[in-house]
PDB file of C-alpha atoms in Angstrom:
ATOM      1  CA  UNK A   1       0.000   0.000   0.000  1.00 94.00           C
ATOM      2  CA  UNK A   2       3.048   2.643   0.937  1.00 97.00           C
ATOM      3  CA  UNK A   3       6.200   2.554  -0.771  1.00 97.00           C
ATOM      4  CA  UNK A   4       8.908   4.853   0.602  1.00 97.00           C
ATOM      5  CA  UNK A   5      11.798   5.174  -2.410  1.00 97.00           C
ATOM      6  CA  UNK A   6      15.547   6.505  -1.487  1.00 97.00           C
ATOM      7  CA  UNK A   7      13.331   8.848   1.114  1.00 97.00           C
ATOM      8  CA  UNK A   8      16.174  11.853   2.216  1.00 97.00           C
ATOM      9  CA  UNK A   9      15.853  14.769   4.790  1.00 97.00           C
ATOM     10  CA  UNK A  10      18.593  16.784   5.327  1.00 96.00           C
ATOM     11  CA  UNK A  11      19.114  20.037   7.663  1.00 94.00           C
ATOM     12  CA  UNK A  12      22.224  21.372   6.721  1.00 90.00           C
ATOM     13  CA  UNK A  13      24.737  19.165   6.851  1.00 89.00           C
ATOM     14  CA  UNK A  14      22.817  17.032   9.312  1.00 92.00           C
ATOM     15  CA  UNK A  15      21.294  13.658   7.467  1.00 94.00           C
ATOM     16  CA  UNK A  16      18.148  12.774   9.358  1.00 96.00           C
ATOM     17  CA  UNK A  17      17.027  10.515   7.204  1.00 96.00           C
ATOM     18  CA  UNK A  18      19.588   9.222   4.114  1.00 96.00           C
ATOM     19  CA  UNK A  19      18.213   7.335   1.285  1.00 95.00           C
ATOM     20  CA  UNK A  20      15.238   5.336   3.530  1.00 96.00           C
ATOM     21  CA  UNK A  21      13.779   2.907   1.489  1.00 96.00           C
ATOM     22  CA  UNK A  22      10.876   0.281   2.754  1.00 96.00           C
ATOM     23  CA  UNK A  23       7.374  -0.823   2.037  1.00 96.00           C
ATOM     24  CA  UNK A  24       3.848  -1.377   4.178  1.00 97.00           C
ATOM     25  CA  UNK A  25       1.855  -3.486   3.083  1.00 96.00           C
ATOM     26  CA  UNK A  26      -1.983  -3.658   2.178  1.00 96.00           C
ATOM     27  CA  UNK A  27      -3.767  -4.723   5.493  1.00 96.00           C
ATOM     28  CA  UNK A  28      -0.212  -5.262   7.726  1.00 97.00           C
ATOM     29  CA  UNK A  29       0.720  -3.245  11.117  1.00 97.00           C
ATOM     30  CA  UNK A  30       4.571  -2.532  10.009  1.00 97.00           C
ATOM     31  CA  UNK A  31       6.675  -0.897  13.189  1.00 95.00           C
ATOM     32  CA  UNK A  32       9.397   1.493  12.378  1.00 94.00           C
ATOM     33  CA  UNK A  33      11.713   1.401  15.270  1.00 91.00           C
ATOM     34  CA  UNK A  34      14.867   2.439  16.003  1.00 88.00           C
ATOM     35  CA  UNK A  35      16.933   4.590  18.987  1.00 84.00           C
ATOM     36  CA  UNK A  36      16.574   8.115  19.316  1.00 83.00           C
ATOM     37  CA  UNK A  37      17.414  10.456  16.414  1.00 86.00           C
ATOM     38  CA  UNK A  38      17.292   7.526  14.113  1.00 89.00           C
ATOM     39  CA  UNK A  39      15.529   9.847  11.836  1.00 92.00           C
ATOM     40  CA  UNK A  40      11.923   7.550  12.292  1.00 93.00           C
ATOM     41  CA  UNK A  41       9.835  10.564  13.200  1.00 92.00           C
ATOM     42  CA  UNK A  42      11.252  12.806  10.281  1.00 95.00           C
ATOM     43  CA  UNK A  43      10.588   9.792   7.776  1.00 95.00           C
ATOM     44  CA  UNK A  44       7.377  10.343   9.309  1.00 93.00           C
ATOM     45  CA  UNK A  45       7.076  14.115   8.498  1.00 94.00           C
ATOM     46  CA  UNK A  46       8.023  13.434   5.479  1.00 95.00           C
ATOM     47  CA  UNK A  47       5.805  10.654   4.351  1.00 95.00           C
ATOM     48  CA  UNK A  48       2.562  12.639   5.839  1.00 93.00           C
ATOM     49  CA  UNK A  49       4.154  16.019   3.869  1.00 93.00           C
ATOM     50  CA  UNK A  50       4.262  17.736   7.411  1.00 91.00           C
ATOM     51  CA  UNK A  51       7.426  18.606   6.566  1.00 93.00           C
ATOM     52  CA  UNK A  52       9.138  18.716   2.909  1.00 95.00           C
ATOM     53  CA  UNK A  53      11.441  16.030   1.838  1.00 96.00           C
ATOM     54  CA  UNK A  54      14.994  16.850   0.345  1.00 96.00           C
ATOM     55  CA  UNK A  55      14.701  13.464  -2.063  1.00 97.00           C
ATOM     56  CA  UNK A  56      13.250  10.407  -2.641  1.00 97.00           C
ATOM     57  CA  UNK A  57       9.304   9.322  -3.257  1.00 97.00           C
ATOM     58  CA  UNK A  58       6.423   8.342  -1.270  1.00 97.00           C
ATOM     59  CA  UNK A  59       3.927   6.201  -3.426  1.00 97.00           C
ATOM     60  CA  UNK A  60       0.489   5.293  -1.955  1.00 97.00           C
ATOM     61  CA  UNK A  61      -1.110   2.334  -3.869  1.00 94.00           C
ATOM     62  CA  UNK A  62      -0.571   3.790  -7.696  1.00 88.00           C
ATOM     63  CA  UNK A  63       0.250   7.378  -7.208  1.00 96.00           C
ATOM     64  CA  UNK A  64       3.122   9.236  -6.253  1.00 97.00           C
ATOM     65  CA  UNK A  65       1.957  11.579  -2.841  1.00 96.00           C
ATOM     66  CA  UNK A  66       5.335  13.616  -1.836  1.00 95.00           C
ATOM     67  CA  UNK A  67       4.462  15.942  -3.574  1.00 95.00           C
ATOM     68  CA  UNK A  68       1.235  16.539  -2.395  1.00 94.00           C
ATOM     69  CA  UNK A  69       0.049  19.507   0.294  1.00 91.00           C
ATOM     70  CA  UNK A  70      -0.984  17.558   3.558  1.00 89.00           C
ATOM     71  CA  UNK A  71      -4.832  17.996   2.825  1.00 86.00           C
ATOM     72  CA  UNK A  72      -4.460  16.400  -0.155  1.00 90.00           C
ATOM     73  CA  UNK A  73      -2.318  13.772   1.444  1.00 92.00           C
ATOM     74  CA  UNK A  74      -5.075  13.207   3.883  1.00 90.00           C
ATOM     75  CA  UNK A  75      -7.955  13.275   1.164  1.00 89.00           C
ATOM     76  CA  UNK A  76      -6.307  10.232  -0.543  1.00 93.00           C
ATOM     77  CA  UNK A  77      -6.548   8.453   2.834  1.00 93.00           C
ATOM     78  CA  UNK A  78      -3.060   8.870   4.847  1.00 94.00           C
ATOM     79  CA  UNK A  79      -3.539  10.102   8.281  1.00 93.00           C
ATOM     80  CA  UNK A  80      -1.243  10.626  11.160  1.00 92.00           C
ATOM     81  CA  UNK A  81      -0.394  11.013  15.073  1.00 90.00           C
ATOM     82  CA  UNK A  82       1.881  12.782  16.641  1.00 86.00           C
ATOM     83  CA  UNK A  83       3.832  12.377  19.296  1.00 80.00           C
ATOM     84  CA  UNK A  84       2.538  15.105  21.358  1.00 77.00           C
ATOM     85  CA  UNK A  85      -1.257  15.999  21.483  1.00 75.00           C
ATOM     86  CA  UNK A  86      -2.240  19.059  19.509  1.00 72.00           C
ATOM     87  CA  UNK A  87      -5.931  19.367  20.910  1.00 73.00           C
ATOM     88  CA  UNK A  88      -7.255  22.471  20.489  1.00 72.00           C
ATOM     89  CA  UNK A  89      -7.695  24.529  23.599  1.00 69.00           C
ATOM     90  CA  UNK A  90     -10.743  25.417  25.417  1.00 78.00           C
ATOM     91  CA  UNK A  91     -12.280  22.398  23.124  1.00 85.00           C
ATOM     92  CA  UNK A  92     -14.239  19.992  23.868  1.00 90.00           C
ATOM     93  CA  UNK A  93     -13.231  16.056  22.875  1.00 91.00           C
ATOM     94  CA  UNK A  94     -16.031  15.527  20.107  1.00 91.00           C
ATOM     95  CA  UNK A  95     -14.927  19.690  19.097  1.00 89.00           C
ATOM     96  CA  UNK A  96     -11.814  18.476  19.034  1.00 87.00           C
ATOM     97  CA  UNK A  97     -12.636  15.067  16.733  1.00 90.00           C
ATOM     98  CA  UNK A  98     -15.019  16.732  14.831  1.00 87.00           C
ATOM     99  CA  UNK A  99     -12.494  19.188  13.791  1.00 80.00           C
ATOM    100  CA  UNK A 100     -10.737  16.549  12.047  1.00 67.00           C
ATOM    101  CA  UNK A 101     -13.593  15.364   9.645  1.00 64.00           C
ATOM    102  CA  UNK A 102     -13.189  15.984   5.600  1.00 58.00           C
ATOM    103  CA  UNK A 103     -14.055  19.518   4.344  1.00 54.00           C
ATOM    104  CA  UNK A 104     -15.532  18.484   0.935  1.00 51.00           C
ATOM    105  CA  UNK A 105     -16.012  21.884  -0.628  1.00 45.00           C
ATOM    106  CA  UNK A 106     -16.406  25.920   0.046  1.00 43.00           C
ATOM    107  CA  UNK A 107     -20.261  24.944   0.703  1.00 48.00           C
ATOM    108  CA  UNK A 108     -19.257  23.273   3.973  1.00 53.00           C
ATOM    109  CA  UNK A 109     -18.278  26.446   5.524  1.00 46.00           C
ATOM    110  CA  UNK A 110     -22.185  27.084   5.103  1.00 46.00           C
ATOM    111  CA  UNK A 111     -22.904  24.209   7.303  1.00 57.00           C
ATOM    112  CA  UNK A 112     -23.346  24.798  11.233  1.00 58.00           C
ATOM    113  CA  UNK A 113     -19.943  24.475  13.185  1.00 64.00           C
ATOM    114  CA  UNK A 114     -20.901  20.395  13.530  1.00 72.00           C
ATOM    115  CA  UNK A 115     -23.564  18.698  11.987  1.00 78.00           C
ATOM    116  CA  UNK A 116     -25.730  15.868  13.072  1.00 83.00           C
ATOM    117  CA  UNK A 117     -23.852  13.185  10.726  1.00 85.00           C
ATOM    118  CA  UNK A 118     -20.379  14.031  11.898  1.00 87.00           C
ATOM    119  CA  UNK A 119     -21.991  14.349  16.019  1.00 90.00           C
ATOM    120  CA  UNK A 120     -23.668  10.646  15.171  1.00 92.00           C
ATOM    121  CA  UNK A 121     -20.138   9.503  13.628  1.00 92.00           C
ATOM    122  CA  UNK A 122     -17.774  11.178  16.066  1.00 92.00           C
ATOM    123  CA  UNK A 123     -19.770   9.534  18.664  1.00 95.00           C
ATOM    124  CA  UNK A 124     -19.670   6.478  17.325  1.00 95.00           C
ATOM    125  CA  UNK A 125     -15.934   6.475  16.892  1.00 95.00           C
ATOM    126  CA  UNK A 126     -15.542   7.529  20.765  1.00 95.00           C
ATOM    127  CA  UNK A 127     -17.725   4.540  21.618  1.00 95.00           C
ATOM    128  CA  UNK A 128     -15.486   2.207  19.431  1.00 94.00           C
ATOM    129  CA  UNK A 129     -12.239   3.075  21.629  1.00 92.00           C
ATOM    130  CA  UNK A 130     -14.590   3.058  24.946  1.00 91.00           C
ATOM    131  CA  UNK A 131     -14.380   6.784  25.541  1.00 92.00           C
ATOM    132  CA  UNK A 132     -17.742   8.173  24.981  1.00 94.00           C
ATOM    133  CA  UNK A 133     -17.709   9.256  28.703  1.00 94.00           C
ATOM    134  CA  UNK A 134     -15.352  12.234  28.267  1.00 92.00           C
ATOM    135  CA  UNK A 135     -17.082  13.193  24.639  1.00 93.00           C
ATOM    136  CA  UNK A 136     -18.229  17.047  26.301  1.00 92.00           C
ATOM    137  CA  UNK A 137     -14.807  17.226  28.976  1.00 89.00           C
ATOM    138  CA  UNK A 138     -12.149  19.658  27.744  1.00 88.00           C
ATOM    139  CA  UNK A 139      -9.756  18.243  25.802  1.00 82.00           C
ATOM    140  CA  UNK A 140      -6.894  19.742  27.743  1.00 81.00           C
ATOM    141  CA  UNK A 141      -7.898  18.249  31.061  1.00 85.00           C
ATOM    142  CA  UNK A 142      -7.631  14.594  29.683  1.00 86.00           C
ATOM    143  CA  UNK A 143      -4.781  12.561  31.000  1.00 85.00           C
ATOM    144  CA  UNK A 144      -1.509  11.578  28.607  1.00 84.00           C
ATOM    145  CA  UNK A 145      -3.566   7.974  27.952  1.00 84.00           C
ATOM    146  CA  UNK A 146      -7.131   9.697  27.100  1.00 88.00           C
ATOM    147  CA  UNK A 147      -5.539  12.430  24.640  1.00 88.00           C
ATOM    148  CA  UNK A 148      -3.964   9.583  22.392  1.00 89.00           C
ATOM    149  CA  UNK A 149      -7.449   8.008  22.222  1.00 91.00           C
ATOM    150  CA  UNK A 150      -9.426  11.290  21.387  1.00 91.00           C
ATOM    151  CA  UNK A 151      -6.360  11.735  18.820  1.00 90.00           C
ATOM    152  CA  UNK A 152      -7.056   8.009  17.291  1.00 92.00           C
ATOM    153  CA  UNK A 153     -10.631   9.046  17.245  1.00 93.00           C
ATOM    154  CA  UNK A 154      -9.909  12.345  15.422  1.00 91.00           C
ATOM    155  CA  UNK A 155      -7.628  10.362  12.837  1.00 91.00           C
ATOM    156  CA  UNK A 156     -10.528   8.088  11.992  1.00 93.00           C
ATOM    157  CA  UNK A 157     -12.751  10.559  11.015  1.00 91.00           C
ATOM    158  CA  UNK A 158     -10.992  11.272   7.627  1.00 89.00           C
ATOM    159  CA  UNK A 159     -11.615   7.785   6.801  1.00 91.00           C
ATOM    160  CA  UNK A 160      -8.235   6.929   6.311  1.00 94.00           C
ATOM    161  CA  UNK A 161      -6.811   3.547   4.680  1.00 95.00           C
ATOM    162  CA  UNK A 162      -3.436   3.880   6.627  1.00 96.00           C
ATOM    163  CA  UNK A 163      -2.521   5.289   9.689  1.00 96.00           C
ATOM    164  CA  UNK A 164       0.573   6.324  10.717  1.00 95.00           C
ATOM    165  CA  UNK A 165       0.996   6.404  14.761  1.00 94.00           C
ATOM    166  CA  UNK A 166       3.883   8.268  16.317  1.00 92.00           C
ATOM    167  CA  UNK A 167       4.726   6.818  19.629  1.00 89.00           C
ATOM    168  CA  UNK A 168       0.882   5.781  20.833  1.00 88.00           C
ATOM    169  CA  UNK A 169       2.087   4.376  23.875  1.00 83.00           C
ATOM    170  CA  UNK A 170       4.397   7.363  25.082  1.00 79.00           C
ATOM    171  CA  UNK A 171       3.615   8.102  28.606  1.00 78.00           C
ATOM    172  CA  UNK A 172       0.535   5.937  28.808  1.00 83.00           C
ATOM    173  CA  UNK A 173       0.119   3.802  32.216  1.00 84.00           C
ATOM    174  CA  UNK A 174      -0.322   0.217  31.809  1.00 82.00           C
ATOM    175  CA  UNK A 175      -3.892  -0.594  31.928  1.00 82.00           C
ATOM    176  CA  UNK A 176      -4.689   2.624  29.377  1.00 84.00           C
ATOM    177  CA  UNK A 177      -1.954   1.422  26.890  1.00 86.00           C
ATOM    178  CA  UNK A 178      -3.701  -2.479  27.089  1.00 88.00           C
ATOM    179  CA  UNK A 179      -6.840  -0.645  25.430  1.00 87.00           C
ATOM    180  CA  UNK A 180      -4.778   1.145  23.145  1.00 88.00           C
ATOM    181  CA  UNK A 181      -3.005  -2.250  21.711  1.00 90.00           C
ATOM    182  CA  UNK A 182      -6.729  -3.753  21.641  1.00 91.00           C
ATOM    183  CA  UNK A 183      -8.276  -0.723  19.502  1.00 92.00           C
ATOM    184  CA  UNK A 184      -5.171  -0.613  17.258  1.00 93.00           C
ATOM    185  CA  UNK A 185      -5.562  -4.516  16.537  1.00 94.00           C
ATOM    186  CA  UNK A 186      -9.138  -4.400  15.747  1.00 95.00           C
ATOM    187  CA  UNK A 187      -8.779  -1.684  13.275  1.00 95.00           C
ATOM    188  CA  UNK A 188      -6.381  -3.809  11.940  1.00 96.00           C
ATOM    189  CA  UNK A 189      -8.865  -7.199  11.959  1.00 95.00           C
ATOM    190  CA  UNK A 190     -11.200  -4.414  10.095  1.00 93.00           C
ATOM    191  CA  UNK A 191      -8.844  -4.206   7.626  1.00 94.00           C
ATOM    192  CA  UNK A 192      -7.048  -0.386   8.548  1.00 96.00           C
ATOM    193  CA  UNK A 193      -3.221  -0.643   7.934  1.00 97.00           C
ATOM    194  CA  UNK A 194      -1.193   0.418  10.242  1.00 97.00           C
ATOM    195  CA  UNK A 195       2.455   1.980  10.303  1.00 97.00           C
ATOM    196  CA  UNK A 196       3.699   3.036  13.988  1.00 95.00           C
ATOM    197  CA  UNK A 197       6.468   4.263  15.443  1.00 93.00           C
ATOM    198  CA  UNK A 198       7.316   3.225  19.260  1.00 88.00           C
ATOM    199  CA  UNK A 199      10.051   2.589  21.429  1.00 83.00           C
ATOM    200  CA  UNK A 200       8.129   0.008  23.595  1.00 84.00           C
ATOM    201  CA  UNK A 201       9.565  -3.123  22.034  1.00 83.00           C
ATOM    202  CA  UNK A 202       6.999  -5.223  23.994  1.00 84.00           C
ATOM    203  CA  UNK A 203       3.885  -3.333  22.032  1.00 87.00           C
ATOM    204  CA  UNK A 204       6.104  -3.930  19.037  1.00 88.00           C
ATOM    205  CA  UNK A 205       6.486  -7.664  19.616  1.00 87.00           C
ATOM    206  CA  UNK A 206       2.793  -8.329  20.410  1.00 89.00           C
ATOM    207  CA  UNK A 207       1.167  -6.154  17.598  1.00 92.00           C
ATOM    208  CA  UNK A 208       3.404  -5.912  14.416  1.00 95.00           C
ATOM    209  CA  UNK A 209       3.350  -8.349  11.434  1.00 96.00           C
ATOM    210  CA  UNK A 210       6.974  -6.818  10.050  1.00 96.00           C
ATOM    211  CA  UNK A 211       9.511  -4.683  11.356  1.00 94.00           C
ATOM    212  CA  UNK A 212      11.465  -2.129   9.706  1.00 94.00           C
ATOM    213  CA  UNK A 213      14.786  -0.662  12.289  1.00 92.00           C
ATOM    214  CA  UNK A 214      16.388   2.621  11.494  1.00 90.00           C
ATOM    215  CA  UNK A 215      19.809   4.189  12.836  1.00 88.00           C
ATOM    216  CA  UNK A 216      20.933   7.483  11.566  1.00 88.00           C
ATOM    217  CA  UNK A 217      18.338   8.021   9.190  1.00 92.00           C
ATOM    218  CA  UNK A 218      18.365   4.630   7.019  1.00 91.00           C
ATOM    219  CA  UNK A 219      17.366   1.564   7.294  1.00 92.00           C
ATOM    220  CA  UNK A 220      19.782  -1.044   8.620  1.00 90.00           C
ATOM    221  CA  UNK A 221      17.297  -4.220   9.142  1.00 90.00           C
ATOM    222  CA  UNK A 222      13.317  -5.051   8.188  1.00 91.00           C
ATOM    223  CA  UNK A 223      11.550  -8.672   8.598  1.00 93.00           C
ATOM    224  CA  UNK A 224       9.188 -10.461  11.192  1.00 93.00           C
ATOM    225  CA  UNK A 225       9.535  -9.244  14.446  1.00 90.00           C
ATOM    226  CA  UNK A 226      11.177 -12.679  15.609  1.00 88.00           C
ATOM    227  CA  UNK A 227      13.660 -12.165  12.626  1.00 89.00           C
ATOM    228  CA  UNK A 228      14.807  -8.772  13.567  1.00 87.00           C
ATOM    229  CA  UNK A 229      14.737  -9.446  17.531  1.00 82.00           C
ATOM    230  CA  UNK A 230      17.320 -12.421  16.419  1.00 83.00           C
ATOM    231  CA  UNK A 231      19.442 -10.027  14.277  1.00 84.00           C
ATOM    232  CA  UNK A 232      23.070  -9.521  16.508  1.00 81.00           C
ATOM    233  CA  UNK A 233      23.669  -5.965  14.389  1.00 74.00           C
ATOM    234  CA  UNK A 234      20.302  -4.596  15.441  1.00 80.00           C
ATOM    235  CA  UNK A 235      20.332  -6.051  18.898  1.00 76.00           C
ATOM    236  CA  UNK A 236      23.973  -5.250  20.102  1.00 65.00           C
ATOM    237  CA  UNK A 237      24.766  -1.945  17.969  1.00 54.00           C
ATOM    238  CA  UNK A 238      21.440  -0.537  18.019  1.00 54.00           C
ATOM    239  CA  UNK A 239      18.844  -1.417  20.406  1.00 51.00           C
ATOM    240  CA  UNK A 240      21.014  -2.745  23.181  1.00 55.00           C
ATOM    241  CA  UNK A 241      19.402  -5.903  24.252  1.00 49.00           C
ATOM    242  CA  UNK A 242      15.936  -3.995  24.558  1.00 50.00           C
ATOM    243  CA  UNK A 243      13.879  -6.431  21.347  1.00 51.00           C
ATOM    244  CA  UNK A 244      15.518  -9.451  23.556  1.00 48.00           C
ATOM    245  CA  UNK A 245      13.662  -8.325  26.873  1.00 48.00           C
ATOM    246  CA  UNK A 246      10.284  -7.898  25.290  1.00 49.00           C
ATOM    247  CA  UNK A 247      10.680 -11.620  24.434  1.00 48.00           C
TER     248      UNK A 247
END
């Protein structure tokens, strides 16, 4: 479904990600892990158009996306976490989810601020991931946990057929980030596919079909997570030991 082709970000003389080069495929979850400032995150930018690529291609399906303005991006059914919340203040959740829904045309802009199909969806979305309870609370008083739900819900309102996750389980506690991993896999059984970037090598172990490591912004290693938690370079220069603990 995603094809990243000899992907390239550079800041100066700083290469944050050099010549990145892997695939997703149609219906997989496909982790793209790696230690810090492996460049994963930019690759991310980069893919979702957040940020402008120096080289390389992004395909989606048939059609070349880099590029493509974000909306556009969006439109053709990429969507995208990030690492930090970016709720809007003095917002409520469903404001907040709403917000996130297609804009098919100036005549939109008519419409009243949310209409009764996007309430009846929204809502229907927050009672997917269990959170239908905190649907009017501000979305600034929600815990760490909460906010990356109402931002999975908000993602899922473009309708996307791939979703790119940056670091879902980032300060989540453990019982919070057990629903997460549930909701992720059964978008997944529903046929979503999923590319995700996380440092918790236990989530990665449990949820991912392939594996794709990074280390100073290209890709060193990529197979079934058994494959790569076996591989010495990835385990001893690059991850220190971490895959072999979440076994």
């Amino acid at each position: 479904m995603l094809e990243v082709k000899g992907l390239c970000k550079y800041f100066g003389g700083l290469k944050a990600v050099d010549d990145c080069s892997f695939t997703v495929e149609k219906g997989t979850i496909t982790a793209l892990i790696g230690p810090n400032g492996a460049g994963k995150t930019t690759a991310f930018n980069c893919i979702s158009r957040t940020m402008m690529p120096t080289a390389g291609e992004v395909w989606l399906e048939d059609q070349r996306i880099d590029p493509l303005r974000p909306h556009k991006i969006t439109k053709l059914g990429v969507s995208r976490t990030f690492q930090i919340s970016r709720n809007l203040a003095d917002m409520s959740v469903l404001e907040n989810v709403i917000c996130q829904s297609r804009i098919h045309g100036w005549r939109d802009l008519m419409k009243p601020a949310m209409s009764k199909d996007e309430i009846e969806k929204a809502m229907d979305i927050l009672d997917f991931l269990g959170i239908t309870r905190i649907a009017h609370e501000d979305g600034s008083n929600l815990s760490f946990g909460q906010k990356k739900l109402m931002d999975l819900a908000a993602l899922l309102m473009s309708d996307p057929k791939i979703i790119l996750l940056d670091e879902p389980a980032g300060g989540v506690n453990p019982s919070l980030l057990e629903e997460i991993i549930t909701r992720i896999r059964q978008l997944n059984d529903r046929g979503l596919t999923v590319l995700i970037v996380e440092h918790n090598m236990n989530l990665i172990m449990r949820l991912s079909h392939q594996v794709v490591v990074m280390t100073q912004g290209r890709v060193i290693a990529r197979g079934r997570p058994e494959e790569v938690q076996k591989d010495p370079a990835v385990l001893d220069a690059y991850l220190g030991g971490a895959l072999e603990e979440a076994s």
